[in-house]
PDB file of C-alpha atoms in Angstrom:
ATOM      1  CA  GLU A 152     -78.437 -19.061  33.076  1.00  0.00           C
ATOM      2  CA  ALA A 153     -80.924 -16.341  33.969  1.00  0.00           C
ATOM      3  CA  GLY A 154     -81.126 -13.424  31.562  1.00  0.00           C
ATOM      4  CA  VAL A 155     -81.324  -9.706  32.206  1.00  0.00           C
ATOM      5  CA  ALA A 156     -84.351  -8.907  34.360  1.00  0.00           C
ATOM      6  CA  GLN A 157     -86.280  -5.652  34.160  1.00  0.00           C
ATOM      7  CA  SER A 158     -89.274  -4.281  35.989  1.00  0.00           C
ATOM      8  CA  PRO A 159     -91.884  -3.098  35.596  1.00  0.00           C
ATOM      9  CA  ARG A 160     -92.707  -4.339  32.094  1.00  0.00           C
ATOM     10  CA  TYR A 161     -95.229  -1.573  31.503  1.00  0.00           C
ATOM     11  CA  LYS A 162     -95.798   1.831  33.059  1.00  0.00           C
ATOM     12  CA  ILE A 163     -98.310   4.560  32.280  1.00  0.00           C
ATOM     13  CA  ILE A 164     -97.868   7.981  33.886  1.00  0.00           C
ATOM     14  CA  GLU A 165     -98.939  11.546  33.279  1.00  0.00           C
ATOM     15  CA  LYS A 166     -96.501  14.211  32.176  1.00  0.00           C
ATOM     16  CA  ARG A 167     -94.548  15.889  34.951  1.00  0.00           C
ATOM     17  CA  GLN A 168     -94.766  12.750  37.108  1.00  0.00           C
ATOM     18  CA  SER A 169     -91.683  10.755  38.046  1.00  0.00           C
ATOM     19  CA  VAL A 170     -90.924   7.121  37.250  1.00  0.00           C
ATOM     20  CA  ALA A 171     -88.186   4.604  38.017  1.00  0.00           C
ATOM     21  CA  PHE A 172     -87.083   1.457  36.228  1.00  0.00           C
ATOM     22  CA  TRP A 173     -85.063  -1.383  37.675  1.00  0.00           C
ATOM     23  CA  CYS A 174     -82.569  -3.728  36.010  1.00  0.00           C
ATOM     24  CA  ASN A 175     -80.754  -6.809  37.278  1.00  0.00           C
ATOM     25  CA  PRO A 176     -78.003  -7.874  34.851  1.00  0.00           C
ATOM     26  CA  ILE A 177     -76.697 -11.362  34.207  1.00  0.00           C
ATOM     27  CA  SER A 178     -74.625 -12.536  37.166  1.00  0.00           C
ATOM     28  CA  GLY A 179     -70.971 -11.658  36.769  1.00  0.00           C
ATOM     29  CA  HIS A 180     -71.478  -9.097  34.005  1.00  0.00           C
ATOM     30  CA  ALA A 181     -69.436  -6.025  34.808  1.00  0.00           C
ATOM     31  CA  THR A 182     -70.876  -3.699  32.178  1.00  0.00           C
ATOM     32  CA  LEU A 183     -74.459  -2.450  32.225  1.00  0.00           C
ATOM     33  CA  TYR A 184     -76.206  -0.289  29.640  1.00  0.00           C
ATOM     34  CA  TRP A 185     -79.495   1.615  29.518  1.00  0.00           C
ATOM     35  CA  TYR A 186     -80.999   2.273  26.087  1.00  0.00           C
ATOM     36  CA  GLN A 187     -84.063   4.224  24.969  1.00  0.00           C
ATOM     37  CA  GLN A 188     -85.973   2.802  21.981  1.00  0.00           C
ATOM     38  CA  ILE A 189     -88.627   5.102  20.551  1.00  0.00           C
ATOM     39  CA  LEU A 190     -91.242   3.448  18.342  1.00  0.00           C
ATOM     40  CA  GLY A 191     -89.869   2.941  14.831  1.00  0.00           C
ATOM     41  CA  GLN A 192     -86.264   3.559  15.806  1.00  0.00           C
ATOM     42  CA  GLY A 193     -83.294   1.570  16.979  1.00  0.00           C
ATOM     43  CA  PRO A 194     -82.077   1.660  20.579  1.00  0.00           C
ATOM     44  CA  LYS A 195     -80.127   4.750  21.635  1.00  0.00           C
ATOM     45  CA  LEU A 196     -77.559   4.443  24.420  1.00  0.00           C
ATOM     46  CA  LEU A 197     -78.394   6.604  27.434  1.00  0.00           C
ATOM     47  CA  ILE A 198     -75.752   5.521  29.921  1.00  0.00           C
ATOM     48  CA  GLN A 199     -73.106   2.839  30.348  1.00  0.00           C
ATOM     49  CA  PHE A 200     -71.653   1.581  33.647  1.00  0.00           C
ATOM     50  CA  GLN A 201     -68.482  -0.410  34.204  1.00  0.00           C
ATOM     51  CA  ASN A 202     -69.030  -1.964  37.643  1.00  0.00           C
ATOM     52  CA  ASN A 203     -70.441   1.018  39.552  1.00  0.00           C
ATOM     53  CA  GLY A 204     -68.666   3.732  37.572  1.00  0.00           C
ATOM     54  CA  VAL A 205     -70.093   5.689  34.630  1.00  0.00           C
ATOM     55  CA  VAL A 206     -68.246   5.107  31.340  1.00  0.00           C
ATOM     56  CA  ASP A 207     -70.493   7.114  29.005  1.00  0.00           C
ATOM     57  CA  ASP A 208     -73.522   9.288  29.737  1.00  0.00           C
ATOM     58  CA  SER A 209     -73.119  11.717  26.859  1.00  0.00           C
ATOM     59  CA  GLN A 210     -76.666  11.119  25.533  1.00  0.00           C
ATOM     60  CA  LEU A 211     -78.439  11.121  28.905  1.00  0.00           C
ATOM     61  CA  PRO A 212     -80.721  14.197  29.352  1.00  0.00           C
ATOM     62  CA  LYS A 213     -79.287  14.978  32.750  1.00  0.00           C
ATOM     63  CA  ASP A 214     -81.829  17.675  33.581  1.00  0.00           C
ATOM     64  CA  ARG A 215     -84.490  14.991  33.988  1.00  0.00           C
ATOM     65  CA  PHE A 216     -82.844  11.555  33.760  1.00  0.00           C
ATOM     66  CA  SER A 217     -80.632   9.951  36.380  1.00  0.00           C
ATOM     67  CA  ALA A 218     -79.213   6.481  36.835  1.00  0.00           C
ATOM     68  CA  GLU A 219     -77.243   4.670  39.477  1.00  0.00           C
ATOM     69  CA  ARG A 220     -75.565   1.337  40.022  1.00  0.00           C
ATOM     70  CA  LEU A 221     -74.489   1.617  43.629  1.00  0.00           C
ATOM     71  CA  LYS A 222     -73.159  -1.876  44.343  1.00  0.00           C
ATOM     72  CA  GLY A 223     -72.016  -2.685  40.830  1.00  0.00           C
ATOM     73  CA  VAL A 224     -74.868  -5.127  40.284  1.00  0.00           C
ATOM     74  CA  ASP A 225     -78.424  -3.943  39.704  1.00  0.00           C
ATOM     75  CA  SER A 226     -79.310  -0.488  38.475  1.00  0.00           C
ATOM     76  CA  THR A 227     -82.143   2.017  38.471  1.00  0.00           C
ATOM     77  CA  LEU A 228     -83.021   4.623  35.853  1.00  0.00           C
ATOM     78  CA  LYS A 229     -85.217   7.531  36.920  1.00  0.00           C
ATOM     79  CA  ILE A 230     -87.082  10.199  34.985  1.00  0.00           C
ATOM     80  CA  GLN A 231     -88.256  13.306  36.838  1.00  0.00           C
ATOM     81  CA  PRO A 232     -90.309  15.038  35.556  1.00  0.00           C
ATOM     82  CA  ALA A 233     -91.468  13.007  32.561  1.00  0.00           C
ATOM     83  CA  LYS A 234     -92.359  14.589  29.226  1.00  0.00           C
ATOM     84  CA  LEU A 235     -94.559  13.262  26.435  1.00  0.00           C
ATOM     85  CA  GLU A 236     -91.507  12.594  24.271  1.00  0.00           C
ATOM     86  CA  ASP A 237     -90.130  10.194  26.902  1.00  0.00           C
ATOM     87  CA  SER A 238     -92.676   7.592  25.776  1.00  0.00           C
ATOM     88  CA  ALA A 239     -90.505   4.693  24.660  1.00  0.00           C
ATOM     89  CA  VAL A 240     -89.206   1.264  25.582  1.00  0.00           C
ATOM     90  CA  TYR A 241     -86.310   1.421  28.029  1.00  0.00           C
ATOM     91  CA  LEU A 242     -83.937  -1.467  27.521  1.00  0.00           C
ATOM     92  CA  CYS A 243     -81.269  -2.650  29.899  1.00  0.00           C
ATOM     93  CA  ALA A 244     -78.340  -4.715  28.633  1.00  0.00           C
ATOM     94  CA  SER A 245     -75.268  -6.254  30.192  1.00  0.00           C
ATOM     95  CA  SER A 246     -72.014  -7.694  28.932  1.00  0.00           C
ATOM     96  CA  LEU A 247     -69.378  -9.910  30.488  1.00  0.00           C
ATOM     97  CA  ARG A 248     -66.440  -8.003  29.140  1.00  0.00           C
ATOM     98  CA  GLY A 249     -65.938  -4.299  29.244  1.00  0.00           C
ATOM     99  CA  SER A 250     -66.725  -2.432  26.080  1.00  0.00           C
ATOM    100  CA  GLY A 251     -63.070  -2.187  25.165  1.00  0.00           C
ATOM    101  CA  ARG A 252     -63.495  -4.932  22.561  1.00  0.00           C
ATOM    102  CA  ALA A 253     -65.079  -4.513  19.157  1.00  0.00           C
ATOM    103  CA  ASP A 254     -66.737  -7.948  19.424  1.00  0.00           C
ATOM    104  CA  ASN A 255     -68.278  -7.328  22.841  1.00  0.00           C
ATOM    105  CA  GLU A 256     -71.664  -9.113  23.095  1.00  0.00           C
ATOM    106  CA  GLN A 257     -74.501  -7.377  24.881  1.00  0.00           C
ATOM    107  CA  PHE A 258     -77.446  -9.287  26.325  1.00  0.00           C
ATOM    108  CA  PHE A 259     -80.705  -7.345  26.478  1.00  0.00           C
ATOM    109  CA  GLY A 260     -83.603  -7.541  28.878  1.00  0.00           C
ATOM    110  CA  PRO A 261     -87.240  -7.449  27.697  1.00  0.00           C
ATOM    111  CA  GLY A 262     -87.554  -3.726  28.344  1.00  0.00           C
ATOM    112  CA  THR A 263     -90.012  -1.463  30.127  1.00  0.00           C
ATOM    113  CA  ARG A 264     -92.620   0.179  27.921  1.00  0.00           C
ATOM    114  CA  LEU A 265     -93.310   3.698  29.223  1.00  0.00           C
ATOM    115  CA  THR A 266     -96.318   5.696  28.102  1.00  0.00           C
ATOM    116  CA  VAL A 267     -96.494   9.347  29.158  1.00  0.00           C
ATOM    117  CA  LEU A 268     -99.961  10.917  28.821  1.00  0.00           C
TER     118      LEU A 268
ATOM    119  CA  THR B 145     -72.099  11.425  14.893  1.00  0.00           C
ATOM    120  CA  GLN B 146     -72.044   8.008  13.253  1.00  0.00           C
ATOM    121  CA  LEU B 147     -75.295   7.090  11.471  1.00  0.00           C
ATOM    122  CA  LEU B 148     -76.464   3.757  10.103  1.00  0.00           C
ATOM    123  CA  GLU B 149     -79.113   3.654   7.385  1.00  0.00           C
ATOM    124  CA  GLN B 150     -81.061   0.435   7.005  1.00  0.00           C
ATOM    125  CA  SER B 151     -83.116  -0.541   3.981  1.00  0.00           C
ATOM    126  CA  PRO B 152     -85.753  -1.461   3.317  1.00  0.00           C
ATOM    127  CA  GLN B 153     -87.603  -0.188   6.367  1.00  0.00           C
ATOM    128  CA  PHE B 154     -90.418  -2.726   5.879  1.00  0.00           C
ATOM    129  CA  LEU B 155     -90.431  -6.040   4.007  1.00  0.00           C
ATOM    130  CA  SER B 156     -93.313  -8.500   3.639  1.00  0.00           C
ATOM    131  CA  ILE B 157     -92.642 -11.718   1.758  1.00  0.00           C
ATOM    132  CA  GLN B 158     -94.008 -15.232   1.345  1.00  0.00           C
ATOM    133  CA  GLU B 159     -92.507 -18.286   2.966  1.00  0.00           C
ATOM    134  CA  GLY B 160     -89.723 -19.743   0.826  1.00  0.00           C
ATOM    135  CA  GLU B 161     -88.604 -16.483  -0.753  1.00  0.00           C
ATOM    136  CA  ASN B 162     -85.099 -15.055  -0.449  1.00  0.00           C
ATOM    137  CA  LEU B 163     -84.356 -11.545   0.782  1.00  0.00           C
ATOM    138  CA  THR B 164     -81.530  -9.156   1.485  1.00  0.00           C
ATOM    139  CA  VAL B 165     -81.469  -6.222   3.873  1.00  0.00           C
ATOM    140  CA  TYR B 166     -78.820  -3.546   3.897  1.00  0.00           C
ATOM    141  CA  CYS B 167     -77.016  -1.438   6.459  1.00  0.00           C
ATOM    142  CA  ASN B 168     -75.018   1.540   5.177  1.00  0.00           C
ATOM    143  CA  SER B 169     -72.970   4.327   6.659  1.00  0.00           C
ATOM    144  CA  SER B 170     -70.461   6.965   5.652  1.00  0.00           C
ATOM    145  CA  SER B 171     -68.445   6.101   8.768  1.00  0.00           C
ATOM    146  CA  VAL B 172     -65.988   3.291   9.334  1.00  0.00           C
ATOM    147  CA  PHE B 173     -66.838   0.883  12.136  1.00  0.00           C
ATOM    148  CA  SER B 174     -64.552  -1.357  14.151  1.00  0.00           C
ATOM    149  CA  SER B 175     -67.180  -4.080  13.981  1.00  0.00           C
ATOM    150  CA  LEU B 176     -70.800  -4.509  13.015  1.00  0.00           C
ATOM    151  CA  GLN B 177     -73.432  -6.564  14.758  1.00  0.00           C
ATOM    152  CA  TRP B 178     -76.823  -7.808  13.598  1.00  0.00           C
ATOM    153  CA  TYR B 179     -79.647  -8.308  16.078  1.00  0.00           C
ATOM    154  CA  ARG B 180     -83.187  -9.636  15.777  1.00  0.00           C
ATOM    155  CA  GLN B 181     -85.902  -8.218  17.999  1.00  0.00           C
ATOM    156  CA  GLU B 182     -89.335  -9.767  18.464  1.00  0.00           C
ATOM    157  CA  PRO B 183     -92.360  -7.869  19.826  1.00  0.00           C
ATOM    158  CA  GLY B 184     -92.138  -7.290  23.564  1.00  0.00           C
ATOM    159  CA  GLU B 185     -88.570  -8.561  23.762  1.00  0.00           C
ATOM    160  CA  GLY B 186     -85.099  -7.085  23.710  1.00  0.00           C
ATOM    161  CA  PRO B 187     -82.751  -7.496  20.738  1.00  0.00           C
ATOM    162  CA  VAL B 188     -80.863 -10.791  20.464  1.00  0.00           C
ATOM    163  CA  LEU B 189     -77.425 -10.874  18.870  1.00  0.00           C
ATOM    164  CA  LEU B 190     -77.192 -12.914  15.662  1.00  0.00           C
ATOM    165  CA  VAL B 191     -73.631 -12.241  14.547  1.00  0.00           C
ATOM    166  CA  THR B 192     -70.624  -9.939  14.865  1.00  0.00           C
ATOM    167  CA  VAL B 193     -68.405  -9.176  11.871  1.00  0.00           C
ATOM    168  CA  VAL B 194     -65.050  -7.560  12.455  1.00  0.00           C
ATOM    169  CA  THR B 195     -62.881  -7.870   9.347  1.00  0.00           C
ATOM    170  CA  GLY B 196     -63.557  -5.965   6.108  1.00  0.00           C
ATOM    171  CA  GLY B 197     -64.929  -8.372   3.485  1.00  0.00           C
ATOM    172  CA  GLU B 198     -65.823 -10.951   6.102  1.00  0.00           C
ATOM    173  CA  VAL B 199     -68.703 -13.335   5.368  1.00  0.00           C
ATOM    174  CA  LYS B 200     -70.414 -15.342   8.103  1.00  0.00           C
ATOM    175  CA  LYS B 201     -73.159 -17.916   7.740  1.00  0.00           C
ATOM    176  CA  LEU B 202     -75.703 -18.904  10.365  1.00  0.00           C
ATOM    177  CA  LYS B 203     -77.910 -21.660   8.912  1.00  0.00           C
ATOM    178  CA  ARG B 204     -80.020 -19.843   6.271  1.00  0.00           C
ATOM    179  CA  LEU B 205     -78.636 -16.399   7.165  1.00  0.00           C
ATOM    180  CA  THR B 206     -75.542 -14.962   5.454  1.00  0.00           C
ATOM    181  CA  PHE B 207     -73.899 -11.806   6.758  1.00  0.00           C
ATOM    182  CA  GLN B 208     -71.309  -9.750   4.913  1.00  0.00           C
ATOM    183  CA  PHE B 209     -69.175  -6.833   6.082  1.00  0.00           C
ATOM    184  CA  GLY B 210     -68.095  -4.418   3.379  1.00  0.00           C
ATOM    185  CA  ASP B 211     -64.431  -4.192   2.443  1.00  0.00           C
ATOM    186  CA  ALA B 212     -64.244  -0.630   3.760  1.00  0.00           C
ATOM    187  CA  ARG B 213     -66.121  -1.579   6.955  1.00  0.00           C
ATOM    188  CA  LYS B 214     -68.820   1.017   6.255  1.00  0.00           C
ATOM    189  CA  ASP B 215     -71.664  -1.264   5.219  1.00  0.00           C
ATOM    190  CA  SER B 216     -73.123  -4.705   5.726  1.00  0.00           C
ATOM    191  CA  SER B 217     -75.823  -6.945   4.347  1.00  0.00           C
ATOM    192  CA  LEU B 218     -77.954  -9.773   5.661  1.00  0.00           C
ATOM    193  CA  HIS B 219     -79.275 -12.356   3.211  1.00  0.00           C
ATOM    194  CA  ILE B 220     -81.918 -14.900   4.211  1.00  0.00           C
ATOM    195  CA  THR B 221     -82.491 -17.937   2.030  1.00  0.00           C
ATOM    196  CA  ALA B 222     -85.881 -19.652   1.943  1.00  0.00           C
ATOM    197  CA  ALA B 223     -87.433 -17.428   4.602  1.00  0.00           C
ATOM    198  CA  GLN B 224     -89.716 -19.007   7.182  1.00  0.00           C
ATOM    199  CA  PRO B 225     -92.450 -17.471   9.377  1.00  0.00           C
ATOM    200  CA  GLY B 226     -90.119 -17.876  12.350  1.00  0.00           C
ATOM    201  CA  ASP B 227     -87.769 -15.347  10.723  1.00  0.00           C
ATOM    202  CA  THR B 228     -90.369 -12.605  11.287  1.00  0.00           C
ATOM    203  CA  GLY B 229     -89.028  -9.775  13.410  1.00  0.00           C
ATOM    204  CA  LEU B 230     -87.160  -6.477  13.491  1.00  0.00           C
ATOM    205  CA  TYR B 231     -83.602  -6.804  12.188  1.00  0.00           C
ATOM    206  CA  LEU B 232     -81.229  -4.222  13.610  1.00  0.00           C
ATOM    207  CA  CYS B 233     -77.660  -3.519  12.620  1.00  0.00           C
ATOM    208  CA  ALA B 234     -75.344  -1.855  15.118  1.00  0.00           C
ATOM    209  CA  GLY B 235     -71.908  -0.453  14.494  1.00  0.00           C
ATOM    210  CA  ALA B 236     -69.201  -0.367  17.138  1.00  0.00           C
ATOM    211  CA  GLY B 237     -67.269   2.848  16.801  1.00  0.00           C
ATOM    212  CA  SER B 238     -63.984   3.426  18.460  1.00  0.00           C
ATOM    213  CA  GLY B 239     -64.346   6.174  21.011  1.00  0.00           C
ATOM    214  CA  GLY B 240     -60.952   5.661  22.526  1.00  0.00           C
ATOM    215  CA  SER B 241     -61.173   2.309  24.272  1.00  0.00           C
ATOM    216  CA  ASN B 242     -64.978   2.260  24.455  1.00  0.00           C
ATOM    217  CA  TYR B 243     -66.717   0.572  21.527  1.00  0.00           C
ATOM    218  CA  LYS B 244     -70.133   2.210  21.862  1.00  0.00           C
ATOM    219  CA  LEU B 245     -72.893   0.716  19.698  1.00  0.00           C
ATOM    220  CA  THR B 246     -74.841   2.892  17.244  1.00  0.00           C
ATOM    221  CA  PHE B 247     -78.029   1.222  16.024  1.00  0.00           C
ATOM    222  CA  GLY B 248     -79.863   1.655  12.753  1.00  0.00           C
ATOM    223  CA  LYS B 249     -83.657   2.052  12.718  1.00  0.00           C
ATOM    224  CA  GLY B 250     -84.146  -1.542  11.657  1.00  0.00           C
ATOM    225  CA  THR B 251     -85.911  -3.539   8.959  1.00  0.00           C
ATOM    226  CA  LEU B 252     -89.275  -4.982   9.972  1.00  0.00           C
ATOM    227  CA  LEU B 253     -89.592  -8.357   8.224  1.00  0.00           C
ATOM    228  CA  THR B 254     -92.857 -10.270   7.949  1.00  0.00           C
ATOM    229  CA  VAL B 255     -92.792 -13.750   6.454  1.00  0.00           C
ATOM    230  CA  ASN B 256     -96.257 -14.962   5.556  1.00  0.00           C
ATOM    231  CA  PRO B 257     -97.036 -18.697   5.565  1.00  0.00           C
TER     232      PRO B 257
END
């Protein structure tokens, strides 16, 4: 079974530029998550989709970050304009079940490492 | 805001030694998960504990959930170099029907041959 795919793996941009990340979840997984992991910290949830609807985006900086999952399968996360503090690894995860279970298992992709200069 | 404190932050040991890492919070969690993350990869789930006082074993790894469901520990027996990685605990809080995960900062374990 193929895992969660993400691209690109690495991206270097200058501040105020825009950038987009792509995620393809495991086939059949209804729930998709985007996390931000700053160096030395654990992942922080940015946004969660159930099919193509947003379940939680309370920690997404909506003035510069946006995400979509139009067909309920793959997803894109965009940053515009980027700031220095956006340098981090952006992880995508998916789960078979919705997040309405305490034992819900999330499967993570390898992440995209973003460096903002 | 639910916070998870992990300790120690860094741990470097020799092959064959035993170790324990801790995950503590002042909040109650519906469940707690432990992940291991290797460089350049995403976290991989090791175990989920749901019941207060629950103990789960995975080969040389033993996981325990505190009775009050506020803390957890991970014990590794006879550590091997392949155990090297970042160990993350994540608590599932109950925000209505959505069990959002809150991650700790992790314990970076290095096992030297």
